[in-house]
Tab-separated table of N, CA and C in Angstrom:
chain	number	residue	atom	x	y	z
A	1	MET	N	0.840	-1.182	0.000
A	1	MET	CA	0.000	0.000	0.000
A	1	MET	C	0.886	1.246	0.000
A	2	PRO	N	0.545	2.268	-0.808
A	2	PRO	CA	1.371	3.480	-0.858
A	2	PRO	C	1.402	4.190	0.492
A	3	ALA	N	2.499	4.843	0.756
A	3	ALA	CA	2.653	5.555	2.018
A	3	ALA	C	1.902	6.876	2.027
A	4	SER	N	1.570	7.415	0.852
A	4	SER	CA	0.865	8.691	0.809
A	4	SER	C	-0.060	8.740	-0.399
A	5	ILE	N	-0.965	9.685	-0.387
A	5	ILE	CA	-1.880	9.870	-1.520
A	5	ILE	C	-1.115	10.320	-2.763
A	6	LEU	N	0.000	11.016	-2.577
A	6	LEU	CA	0.801	11.459	-3.718
A	6	LEU	C	1.395	10.264	-4.455
A	7	GLU	N	1.824	9.249	-3.703
A	7	GLU	CA	2.338	8.049	-4.356
A	7	GLU	C	1.221	7.314	-5.073
A	8	GLU	N	0.043	7.307	-4.492
A	8	GLU	CA	-1.101	6.615	-5.090
A	8	GLU	C	-1.491	7.254	-6.412
A	9	GLY	N	-1.531	8.585	-6.480
A	9	GLY	CA	-1.972	9.279	-7.674
A	9	GLY	C	-0.870	9.595	-8.659
A	10	GLY	N	0.377	9.343	-8.297
A	10	GLY	CA	1.494	9.684	-9.162
A	10	GLY	C	1.450	9.018	-10.525
A	11	HIS	N	0.963	7.788	-10.593
A	11	HIS	CA	0.907	7.082	-11.867
A	11	HIS	C	-0.151	7.665	-12.799
A	12	LEU	N	-1.094	8.418	-12.262
A	12	LEU	CA	-2.138	9.010	-13.106
A	12	LEU	C	-1.591	10.075	-14.038
A	13	LEU	N	-0.520	10.721	-13.630
A	13	LEU	CA	0.086	11.748	-14.475
A	13	LEU	C	0.652	11.152	-15.757
A	14	ASP	N	1.084	9.905	-15.702
A	14	ASP	CA	1.635	9.244	-16.880
A	14	ASP	C	0.551	8.804	-17.861
A	15	ALA	N	-0.704	8.780	-17.434
A	15	ALA	CA	-1.788	8.286	-18.277
A	15	ALA	C	-2.400	9.379	-19.149
A	16	GLY	N	-1.901	10.587	-19.061
A	16	GLY	CA	-2.463	11.706	-19.815
A	16	GLY	C	-2.128	11.631	-21.286
A	17	PRO	N	-2.595	12.623	-22.055
A	17	PRO	CA	-2.314	12.656	-23.487
A	17	PRO	C	-0.820	12.756	-23.750
A	18	THR	N	-0.397	12.178	-24.840
A	18	THR	CA	1.025	12.194	-25.156
A	18	THR	C	1.448	13.510	-25.794
A	19	ARG	N	0.534	14.170	-26.471
A	19	ARG	CA	0.879	15.460	-27.072
A	19	ARG	C	0.590	16.562	-26.070
A	20	GLY	N	1.404	17.573	-26.018
A	20	GLY	CA	1.257	18.660	-25.066
A	20	GLY	C	0.443	19.819	-25.618
A	21	THR	N	-0.605	19.537	-26.372
A	21	THR	CA	-1.398	20.606	-26.960
A	21	THR	C	-2.621	20.893	-26.101
A	22	VAL	N	-2.946	22.156	-25.983
A	22	VAL	CA	-4.132	22.589	-25.252
A	22	VAL	C	-4.927	23.498	-26.172
A	23	THR	N	-6.203	23.225	-26.300
A	23	THR	CA	-7.056	24.066	-27.126
A	23	THR	C	-7.783	25.046	-26.227
A	24	ARG	N	-7.625	26.320	-26.479
A	24	ARG	CA	-8.291	27.345	-25.687
A	24	ARG	C	-9.221	28.129	-26.598
A	25	LEU	N	-10.416	28.334	-26.115
A	25	LEU	CA	-11.384	29.119	-26.867
A	25	LEU	C	-11.255	30.581	-26.493
A	26	SER	N	-11.540	31.433	-27.447
A	26	SER	CA	-11.614	32.856	-27.155
A	26	SER	C	-12.856	33.412	-27.829
A	27	CYS	N	-13.427	34.419	-27.234
A	27	CYS	CA	-14.649	35.028	-27.748
A	27	CYS	C	-14.374	35.714	-29.082
A	28	PRO	N	-15.171	35.412	-30.106
A	28	PRO	CA	-14.961	36.066	-31.399
A	28	PRO	C	-15.363	37.538	-31.370
A	29	SER	N	-16.104	37.947	-30.351
A	29	SER	CA	-16.549	39.328	-30.262
A	29	SER	C	-15.526	40.222	-29.553
A	30	CYS	N	-15.085	39.789	-28.349
A	30	CYS	CA	-14.186	40.641	-27.571
A	30	CYS	C	-12.785	40.065	-27.395
A	31	GLY	N	-12.594	38.780	-27.751
A	31	GLY	CA	-11.285	38.152	-27.648
A	31	GLY	C	-10.960	37.594	-26.272
A	32	SER	N	-11.872	37.669	-25.324
A	32	SER	CA	-11.632	37.180	-23.978
A	32	SER	C	-11.522	35.654	-23.968
A	33	ALA	N	-10.722	35.128	-23.050
A	33	ALA	CA	-10.589	33.683	-22.884
A	33	ALA	C	-11.576	33.149	-21.848
A	34	HIS	N	-12.426	34.011	-21.308
A	34	HIS	CA	-13.412	33.599	-20.316
A	34	HIS	C	-14.648	33.078	-21.038
A	35	VAL	N	-14.590	31.806	-21.446
A	35	VAL	CA	-15.645	31.191	-22.258
A	35	VAL	C	-16.179	29.972	-21.526
A	36	ALA	N	-17.495	29.836	-21.482
A	36	ALA	CA	-18.137	28.674	-20.870
A	36	ALA	C	-18.839	27.860	-21.943
A	37	GLN	N	-18.816	26.551	-21.781
A	37	GLN	CA	-19.509	25.656	-22.694
A	37	GLN	C	-20.880	25.366	-22.101
A	38	VAL	N	-21.927	25.536	-22.911
A	38	VAL	CA	-23.296	25.313	-22.446
A	38	VAL	C	-24.038	24.447	-23.446
A	39	LEU	N	-25.125	23.842	-22.990
A	39	LEU	CA	-25.968	23.065	-23.890
A	39	LEU	C	-26.944	23.981	-24.593
A	40	GLY	N	-27.077	23.810	-25.902
A	40	GLY	CA	-28.006	24.614	-26.679
A	40	GLY	C	-29.431	24.128	-26.529
A	41	ASP	N	-30.362	24.839	-27.148
A	41	ASP	CA	-31.777	24.502	-27.058
A	41	ASP	C	-32.084	23.128	-27.643
A	42	ASN	N	-31.413	22.765	-28.715
A	42	ASN	CA	-31.696	21.477	-29.370
A	42	ASN	C	-30.718	20.376	-28.945
A	43	GLY	N	-30.022	20.569	-27.850
A	43	GLY	CA	-29.096	19.570	-27.342
A	43	GLY	C	-27.690	19.705	-27.865
A	44	GLY	N	-27.458	20.642	-28.763
A	44	GLY	CA	-26.110	20.874	-29.278
A	44	GLY	C	-25.264	21.633	-28.264
A	45	VAL	N	-24.018	21.827	-28.597
A	45	VAL	CA	-23.098	22.539	-27.724
A	45	VAL	C	-22.963	23.974	-28.195
A	46	SER	N	-23.060	24.903	-27.276
A	46	SER	CA	-22.861	26.316	-27.560
A	46	SER	C	-21.849	26.866	-26.572
A	47	TYR	N	-21.397	28.058	-26.832
A	47	TYR	CA	-20.423	28.714	-25.968
A	47	TYR	C	-20.928	30.110	-25.637
A	48	VAL	N	-20.579	30.597	-24.460
A	48	VAL	CA	-20.945	31.948	-24.060
A	48	VAL	C	-19.738	32.604	-23.395
A	49	CYS	N	-19.498	33.840	-23.753
A	49	CYS	CA	-18.415	34.612	-23.147
A	49	CYS	C	-18.916	35.196	-21.838
A	50	THR	N	-18.209	34.893	-20.760
A	50	THR	CA	-18.648	35.411	-19.465
A	50	THR	C	-18.183	36.849	-19.238
A	51	SER	N	-17.429	37.396	-20.164
A	51	SER	CA	-17.022	38.783	-20.058
A	51	SER	C	-18.007	39.737	-20.729
A	52	CYS	N	-18.406	39.408	-21.978
A	52	CYS	CA	-19.274	40.333	-22.713
A	52	CYS	C	-20.681	39.781	-22.967
A	53	GLY	N	-20.905	38.474	-22.723
A	53	GLY	CA	-22.215	37.891	-22.914
A	53	GLY	C	-22.501	37.362	-24.310
A	54	HIS	N	-21.561	37.497	-25.227
A	54	HIS	CA	-21.747	36.999	-26.595
A	54	HIS	C	-21.856	35.486	-26.563
A	55	SER	N	-22.782	34.912	-27.345
A	55	SER	CA	-22.916	33.455	-27.418
A	55	SER	C	-22.821	33.016	-28.867
A	56	TRP	N	-22.288	31.807	-29.068
A	56	TRP	CA	-22.144	31.242	-30.402
A	56	TRP	C	-22.078	29.735	-30.302
A	57	SER	N	-22.210	29.080	-31.458
A	57	SER	CA	-22.107	27.621	-31.468
A	57	SER	C	-21.225	27.160	-32.607
């Protein structure tokens, strides 16, 4: 049994994606990176900027 929680979870870091790419969304209206993903009316995915309120899908 591991001596600490850090030893227990340490192997999880190796299970991540092999490529170091991160996709970040930005608002097409104001350029802010403060974007939330929401469900649209028909079940699709939409996005809303929490800075200016602009929404898009």
